[in-house]
């Protein structure tokens, strides 16, 4: 099955770390953006991760319904069905979930997967993120410890954030200050609370200057060497090389050499959202301007159905986004690495 089993997902992450590459984690909010992500991964011959945020899940349920669980389950059900047609493995993930949304998002979804596993099925999602960046580290790790136990029981990988990603995403706002840089002490505290795999597998979004949003290359002041310092310190303490499976958030505007350096230090997943949103929307804008008199009934005319048919501009949008997914795979060295070859 192209939707990765827990075993396949674990193998994907192990191969990424061993090979110093990472999987793009593409945020989607509709069947069209989901299809575009699948197309891109297939064209790149790369396995990948497709994820939905709290806002994306609400949108999936319908803009008048706004139910995160309904949208998440619908997203996963659609992905499970259409992904069968693609020759790559795809893991489903839920993105940033702050404390005030845990009871309406991650915890109910963990319950859904726990019930599925009890009935002999695979979990609905392969990983979930708890975003504790807005609470003190002790509280962050205490909540993470409870979620990790529940996730492990449902054969799911947990993602946590230690430090703060600057900027705003789906209502989670991070200040631009020294908390943008995780410390060795943060890493040691994380390993002490959650272990390094013996309590359940998790991914860690350590921060090294990451900022969400739109920035020109070079304007984000990243310090990837922080990741190596933390990996080395925790590795010396635990006797394991690169003990953390790392996640790169806020990658828009990052220089390629900074991305590649982070891969060498154990990054196995990099979130991609801002750039793919633009890549999806830009061809639609071009279509509308080029076919102005066709998409609008100008001066009492009837327009051109072939121009305003959503499939006309929708195909262009999906192709544009798919190309950006391929570029992400190239940047992260995952092209041609699919387990299904």
Coordinates of C-alpha atoms in Angstrom, one line a residue:
X1 CA 0.0 0.0 0.0
X2 CA 1.5 3.4 -1.0
X3 CA 0.3 4.9 2.4
X4 CA 3.3 3.8 4.5
X5 CA 2.8 1.2 7.2
X6 CA 4.4 2.0 10.5
X7 CA 7.3 -0.4 9.5
X8 CA 7.8 1.3 6.1
X9 CA 7.7 4.8 7.7
X10 CA 10.4 3.8 10.2
X11 CA 12.5 2.4 7.3
X12 CA 12.0 5.6 5.3
X13 CA 13.3 7.7 8.2
X14 CA 16.2 5.3 8.9
X15 CA 17.3 5.4 5.3
X16 CA 17.0 9.2 5.2
X17 CA 19.2 9.7 8.2
X18 CA 21.8 7.1 7.0
X19 CA 21.8 8.6 3.5
X20 CA 21.9 12.3 4.6
X21 CA 18.7 13.1 2.8
X22 CA 15.3 14.2 4.0
X23 CA 11.7 14.0 2.8
X24 CA 9.7 17.1 1.9
X25 CA 6.6 17.3 4.2
X26 CA 4.1 19.1 2.0
X27 CA 1.2 20.9 3.6
X28 CA -2.1 20.5 1.7
X29 CA -5.6 21.8 2.3
X30 CA -7.7 20.3 -0.6
X31 CA -7.9 17.3 -2.9
X32 CA -6.2 19.4 -5.6
X33 CA -3.1 20.2 -3.5
X34 CA -3.0 16.6 -2.3
X35 CA -3.1 15.4 -5.9
X36 CA -0.3 17.8 -6.8
X37 CA 1.9 16.6 -3.9
X38 CA 1.4 13.0 -5.0
X39 CA 2.2 13.9 -8.6
X40 CA 5.4 15.7 -7.5
X41 CA 6.7 12.8 -5.4
X42 CA 6.0 10.3 -8.2
X43 CA 7.8 12.4 -10.7
X44 CA 10.8 12.7 -8.4
X45 CA 10.7 9.0 -7.6
X46 CA 10.8 10.0 -3.9
X47 CA 8.8 8.8 -1.0
X48 CA 7.4 11.6 1.0
X49 CA 5.2 13.1 3.7
X50 CA 1.9 14.9 3.2
X51 CA 0.5 16.8 6.1
X52 CA -2.4 18.8 7.2
X53 CA -2.4 21.6 9.8
X54 CA -5.3 22.6 12.1
X55 CA -6.4 25.2 9.6
X56 CA -6.0 22.9 6.7
X57 CA -8.0 20.3 8.4
X58 CA -10.8 22.8 9.1
X59 CA -10.8 23.8 5.4
X60 CA -10.9 20.2 4.3
X61 CA -14.2 19.7 6.2
X62 CA -15.7 22.7 4.3
X63 CA -15.4 26.4 5.1
X64 CA -18.9 26.4 6.7
X65 CA -18.3 23.2 8.8
X66 CA -14.8 24.0 10.1
X67 CA -14.4 20.7 12.0
X68 CA -10.7 19.6 12.3
X69 CA -11.5 15.9 13.0
X70 CA -14.0 15.6 10.1
X71 CA -11.5 17.3 7.8
X72 CA -8.6 15.2 9.0
X73 CA -10.4 11.9 8.6
X74 CA -11.7 13.0 5.1
X75 CA -8.1 14.0 4.1
X76 CA -6.7 10.7 5.2
X77 CA -9.5 8.6 3.6
X78 CA -9.0 10.4 0.3
X79 CA -5.3 10.0 0.5
X80 CA -5.5 6.3 1.2
X81 CA -7.6 5.8 -1.9
X82 CA -5.9 8.0 -4.5
X83 CA -2.3 7.2 -3.3
X84 CA -2.8 3.6 -4.5
X85 CA -2.2 4.8 -8.1
X86 CA 1.2 6.2 -7.4
X87 CA 4.5 4.2 -7.2
X88 CA 5.9 5.8 -4.1
X89 CA 5.3 5.5 -0.3
X90 CA 3.5 8.3 1.4
X91 CA 3.2 9.0 5.1
X92 CA 0.4 11.1 6.5
X93 CA 1.1 13.6 9.2
X94 CA -0.7 16.4 11.1
X95 CA 1.3 19.6 11.5
X96 CA 1.6 22.2 14.3
X97 CA -0.9 21.6 17.1
X98 CA -0.7 24.0 20.0
X99 CA -1.9 23.2 23.6
X100 CA -5.3 24.7 23.2
X101 CA -6.1 22.5 20.2
X102 CA -4.8 19.2 21.5
X103 CA -8.2 18.0 22.7
X104 CA -9.8 19.0 19.4
X105 CA -7.2 17.6 17.1
X106 CA -4.3 15.3 18.0
X107 CA -5.8 13.5 21.0
X108 CA -9.1 12.5 19.2
X109 CA -7.0 11.4 16.1
X110 CA -4.8 9.3 18.3
X111 CA -8.0 7.6 19.6
X112 CA -9.2 6.9 16.1
X113 CA -5.9 5.2 15.3
X114 CA -5.8 3.3 18.5
X115 CA -9.2 1.9 17.7
X116 CA -8.1 1.0 14.2
X117 CA -5.0 -0.8 15.5
X118 CA -7.1 -2.7 18.1
X119 CA -9.2 -4.0 15.2
X120 CA -6.1 -5.1 13.3
X121 CA -5.9 -2.1 10.9
X122 CA -3.1 0.3 10.3
X123 CA -3.2 3.7 12.1
X124 CA -5.0 6.5 10.2
X125 CA -2.0 8.8 10.3
X126 CA 1.6 7.8 10.6
X127 CA 2.7 10.8 12.7
X128 CA 1.3 13.7 14.6
X129 CA 3.0 16.9 15.8
X130 CA 2.6 18.5 19.2
X131 CA 3.8 22.1 19.1
X132 CA 4.8 23.0 22.7
X133 CA 6.9 26.0 21.6
X134 CA 4.6 28.4 23.4
X135 CA 4.8 26.8 26.8
X136 CA 7.8 26.3 29.2
X137 CA 10.1 23.5 28.2
X138 CA 9.2 21.4 31.3
X139 CA 5.5 21.6 30.5
X140 CA 6.3 20.9 26.8
X141 CA 8.1 17.7 27.6
X142 CA 5.6 16.6 30.2
X143 CA 2.8 16.8 27.6
X144 CA 5.1 15.2 25.0
X145 CA 5.8 12.2 27.3
X146 CA 2.1 11.5 27.7
X147 CA 1.4 11.9 23.9
X148 CA 4.5 9.8 23.1
X149 CA 3.1 6.9 25.1
X150 CA -0.3 7.1 23.4
X151 CA 1.3 7.5 20.0
X152 CA 3.6 4.5 20.5
X153 CA 0.6 2.3 21.5
X154 CA -1.1 3.3 18.2
X155 CA 2.1 2.6 16.2
X156 CA 2.4 6.3 15.4
X157 CA 5.5 8.6 15.5
X158 CA 5.3 11.8 17.5
X159 CA 6.8 15.1 16.4
X160 CA 7.7 17.7 18.9
X161 CA 9.2 21.2 18.8
X162 CA 11.9 22.3 21.2
X163 CA 12.6 26.0 20.8
X164 CA 10.5 28.5 18.8
X165 CA 10.1 28.9 15.1
X166 CA 9.6 32.6 14.4
X167 CA 6.7 34.1 12.4
X168 CA 3.2 32.9 12.2
X169 CA 1.5 29.7 10.9
X170 CA -2.2 28.9 11.5
X171 CA -2.4 31.2 14.5
X172 CA 0.8 29.9 16.2
X173 CA 3.1 33.0 16.5
X174 CA 6.7 32.8 17.4
X175 CA 8.7 35.9 18.4
X176 CA 11.9 36.8 16.7
X177 CA 14.3 36.4 19.7
X178 CA 17.0 34.2 21.2
X179 CA 14.4 31.3 21.6
X180 CA 14.8 30.8 17.9
X181 CA 17.9 28.9 18.8
X182 CA 17.6 25.6 20.7
X183 CA 20.4 24.9 23.2
X184 CA 22.4 21.8 24.2
X185 CA 20.6 21.9 27.5
X186 CA 17.3 21.8 25.7
X187 CA 18.4 18.7 23.8
X188 CA 19.7 16.9 27.0
X189 CA 16.4 17.7 28.7
X190 CA 14.4 16.3 25.8
X191 CA 16.4 13.0 25.8
X192 CA 16.1 12.7 29.6
X193 CA 12.3 13.1 29.4
X194 CA 11.5 11.2 26.2
X195 CA 14.4 8.8 25.8
X196 CA 16.0 8.2 22.5
X197 CA 13.6 5.6 21.1
X198 CA 13.1 3.2 24.0
X199 CA 9.8 5.0 25.0
X200 CA 8.6 5.3 21.4
X201 CA 9.9 6.9 18.3
X202 CA 9.7 10.7 17.9
X203 CA 11.0 13.4 15.7
X204 CA 12.4 16.7 17.1
X205 CA 12.1 20.1 15.5
X206 CA 15.1 21.8 17.1
X207 CA 15.2 25.4 16.1
X208 CA 18.3 27.1 14.7
X209 CA 16.9 30.5 13.5
X210 CA 13.9 29.1 11.6
X211 CA 11.1 31.5 10.6
X212 CA 7.8 30.7 9.0
X213 CA 6.6 32.8 6.1
X214 CA 8.0 34.5 3.0
X215 CA 11.6 35.6 3.0
X216 CA 14.2 36.2 0.3
X217 CA 17.1 33.7 0.3
X218 CA 19.7 34.9 2.8
X219 CA 17.4 37.0 5.0
X220 CA 16.8 34.2 7.5
X221 CA 19.8 33.9 9.8
X222 CA 20.2 30.1 10.2
X223 CA 22.8 28.4 12.3
X224 CA 22.7 24.7 11.4
X225 CA 25.8 24.0 13.4
X226 CA 23.5 24.2 16.5
X227 CA 22.0 20.9 15.3
X228 CA 25.4 19.2 15.3
X229 CA 26.3 20.6 18.8
X230 CA 23.1 19.1 20.2
X231 CA 23.4 15.8 18.4
X232 CA 27.0 15.4 19.6
X233 CA 26.2 16.3 23.2
X234 CA 23.1 14.0 23.5
X235 CA 25.0 11.3 21.5
X236 CA 27.9 11.4 24.0
X237 CA 25.4 11.1 26.9
X238 CA 23.4 8.2 25.3
X239 CA 26.1 6.4 23.4
X240 CA 24.2 6.8 20.1
X241 CA 25.3 8.7 16.9
X242 CA 22.9 11.4 15.8
X243 CA 20.3 10.3 18.4
X244 CA 17.5 12.7 17.2
X245 CA 15.5 12.4 14.0
X246 CA 15.4 16.1 13.2
X247 CA 12.8 18.2 11.5
X248 CA 13.4 21.5 9.6
X249 CA 10.6 24.0 10.0
X250 CA 10.4 27.4 8.3
X251 CA 12.5 26.5 5.3
X252 CA 11.3 29.2 2.9
X253 CA 14.1 31.6 2.1
X254 CA 16.8 29.2 3.3
X255 CA 20.0 28.9 1.3
X256 CA 20.6 25.6 -0.3
X257 CA 23.9 25.2 1.4
X258 CA 22.2 25.7 4.8
X259 CA 19.6 23.1 3.9
X260 CA 22.2 20.6 2.9
X261 CA 24.3 21.2 6.0
X262 CA 21.2 20.5 8.2
X263 CA 20.7 17.2 6.3
X264 CA 24.2 16.2 7.3
X265 CA 23.3 16.6 11.0
X266 CA 20.3 14.3 11.0
X267 CA 17.4 16.3 9.5
X268 CA 15.0 13.7 7.9
X269 CA 11.9 15.8 7.3
X270 CA 11.5 19.4 6.1
X271 CA 8.2 21.2 6.0
X272 CA 7.3 22.9 2.8
X273 CA 4.2 25.1 2.6
X274 CA 4.7 28.8 1.7
X275 CA 6.6 27.9 -1.5
X276 CA 4.1 25.3 -2.7
X277 CA 1.2 27.6 -2.0
X278 CA 2.7 30.2 -4.3
X279 CA 3.5 27.5 -6.9
X280 CA -0.1 26.4 -6.9
X281 CA -1.6 29.8 -7.1
X282 CA 0.7 31.5 -9.6
X283 CA -0.5 29.5 -12.7
X284 CA -4.1 30.3 -11.7
X285 CA -3.3 34.0 -11.8
X286 CA -1.6 33.6 -15.2
X287 CA -4.7 31.7 -16.5
X288 CA -7.1 34.4 -15.3
X289 CA -5.1 37.2 -16.8
X290 CA -4.5 35.4 -20.1
X291 CA -8.1 34.4 -20.4
X292 CA -9.7 37.5 -19.0
X293 CA -12.6 37.7 -21.4
X294 CA -13.2 34.0 -21.2
X295 CA -13.4 33.7 -17.4
X296 CA -15.5 36.9 -17.0
X297 CA -18.7 37.6 -18.8
X298 CA -17.5 41.0 -20.1
X299 CA -20.0 43.5 -21.6
X300 CA -22.9 41.1 -21.5
X301 CA -21.1 38.3 -23.4
X302 CA -21.3 34.6 -22.3
X303 CA -17.6 34.0 -21.5
X304 CA -15.8 30.8 -22.4
X305 CA -16.8 27.7 -20.5
X306 CA -13.5 26.0 -21.4
X307 CA -11.6 28.9 -19.8
X308 CA -13.6 29.1 -16.5
X309 CA -14.1 25.4 -16.0
X310 CA -12.2 24.7 -12.7
X311 CA -10.5 21.8 -14.3
X312 CA -8.8 24.1 -16.8
X313 CA -7.0 26.3 -14.3
X314 CA -6.9 23.5 -11.7
X315 CA -4.7 21.3 -13.9
X316 CA -2.3 24.2 -14.3
X317 CA -2.2 24.8 -10.6
X318 CA -1.5 21.2 -9.8
X319 CA 1.3 21.0 -12.3
X320 CA 2.9 24.1 -10.9
X321 CA 2.8 22.8 -7.4
X322 CA 4.1 19.4 -8.5
X323 CA 7.1 21.0 -10.1
X324 CA 7.9 22.7 -6.8
X325 CA 7.6 19.4 -4.9
X326 CA 10.1 18.0 -7.3
X327 CA 12.4 20.9 -6.6
X328 CA 12.1 20.3 -2.9
X329 CA 13.0 16.6 -3.4
X330 CA 16.1 17.8 -5.4
X331 CA 17.1 20.2 -2.6
X332 CA 16.7 17.5 0.0
X333 CA 18.5 14.8 -2.0
X334 CA 15.5 12.5 -1.9
X335 CA 15.1 12.1 -5.7
X336 CA 15.2 8.5 -6.8
X337 CA 15.3 7.1 -3.3
X338 CA 11.9 5.5 -3.1
X339 CA 11.7 2.1 -1.4
X340 CA 9.3 1.0 -4.2
X341 CA 11.9 1.0 -7.0

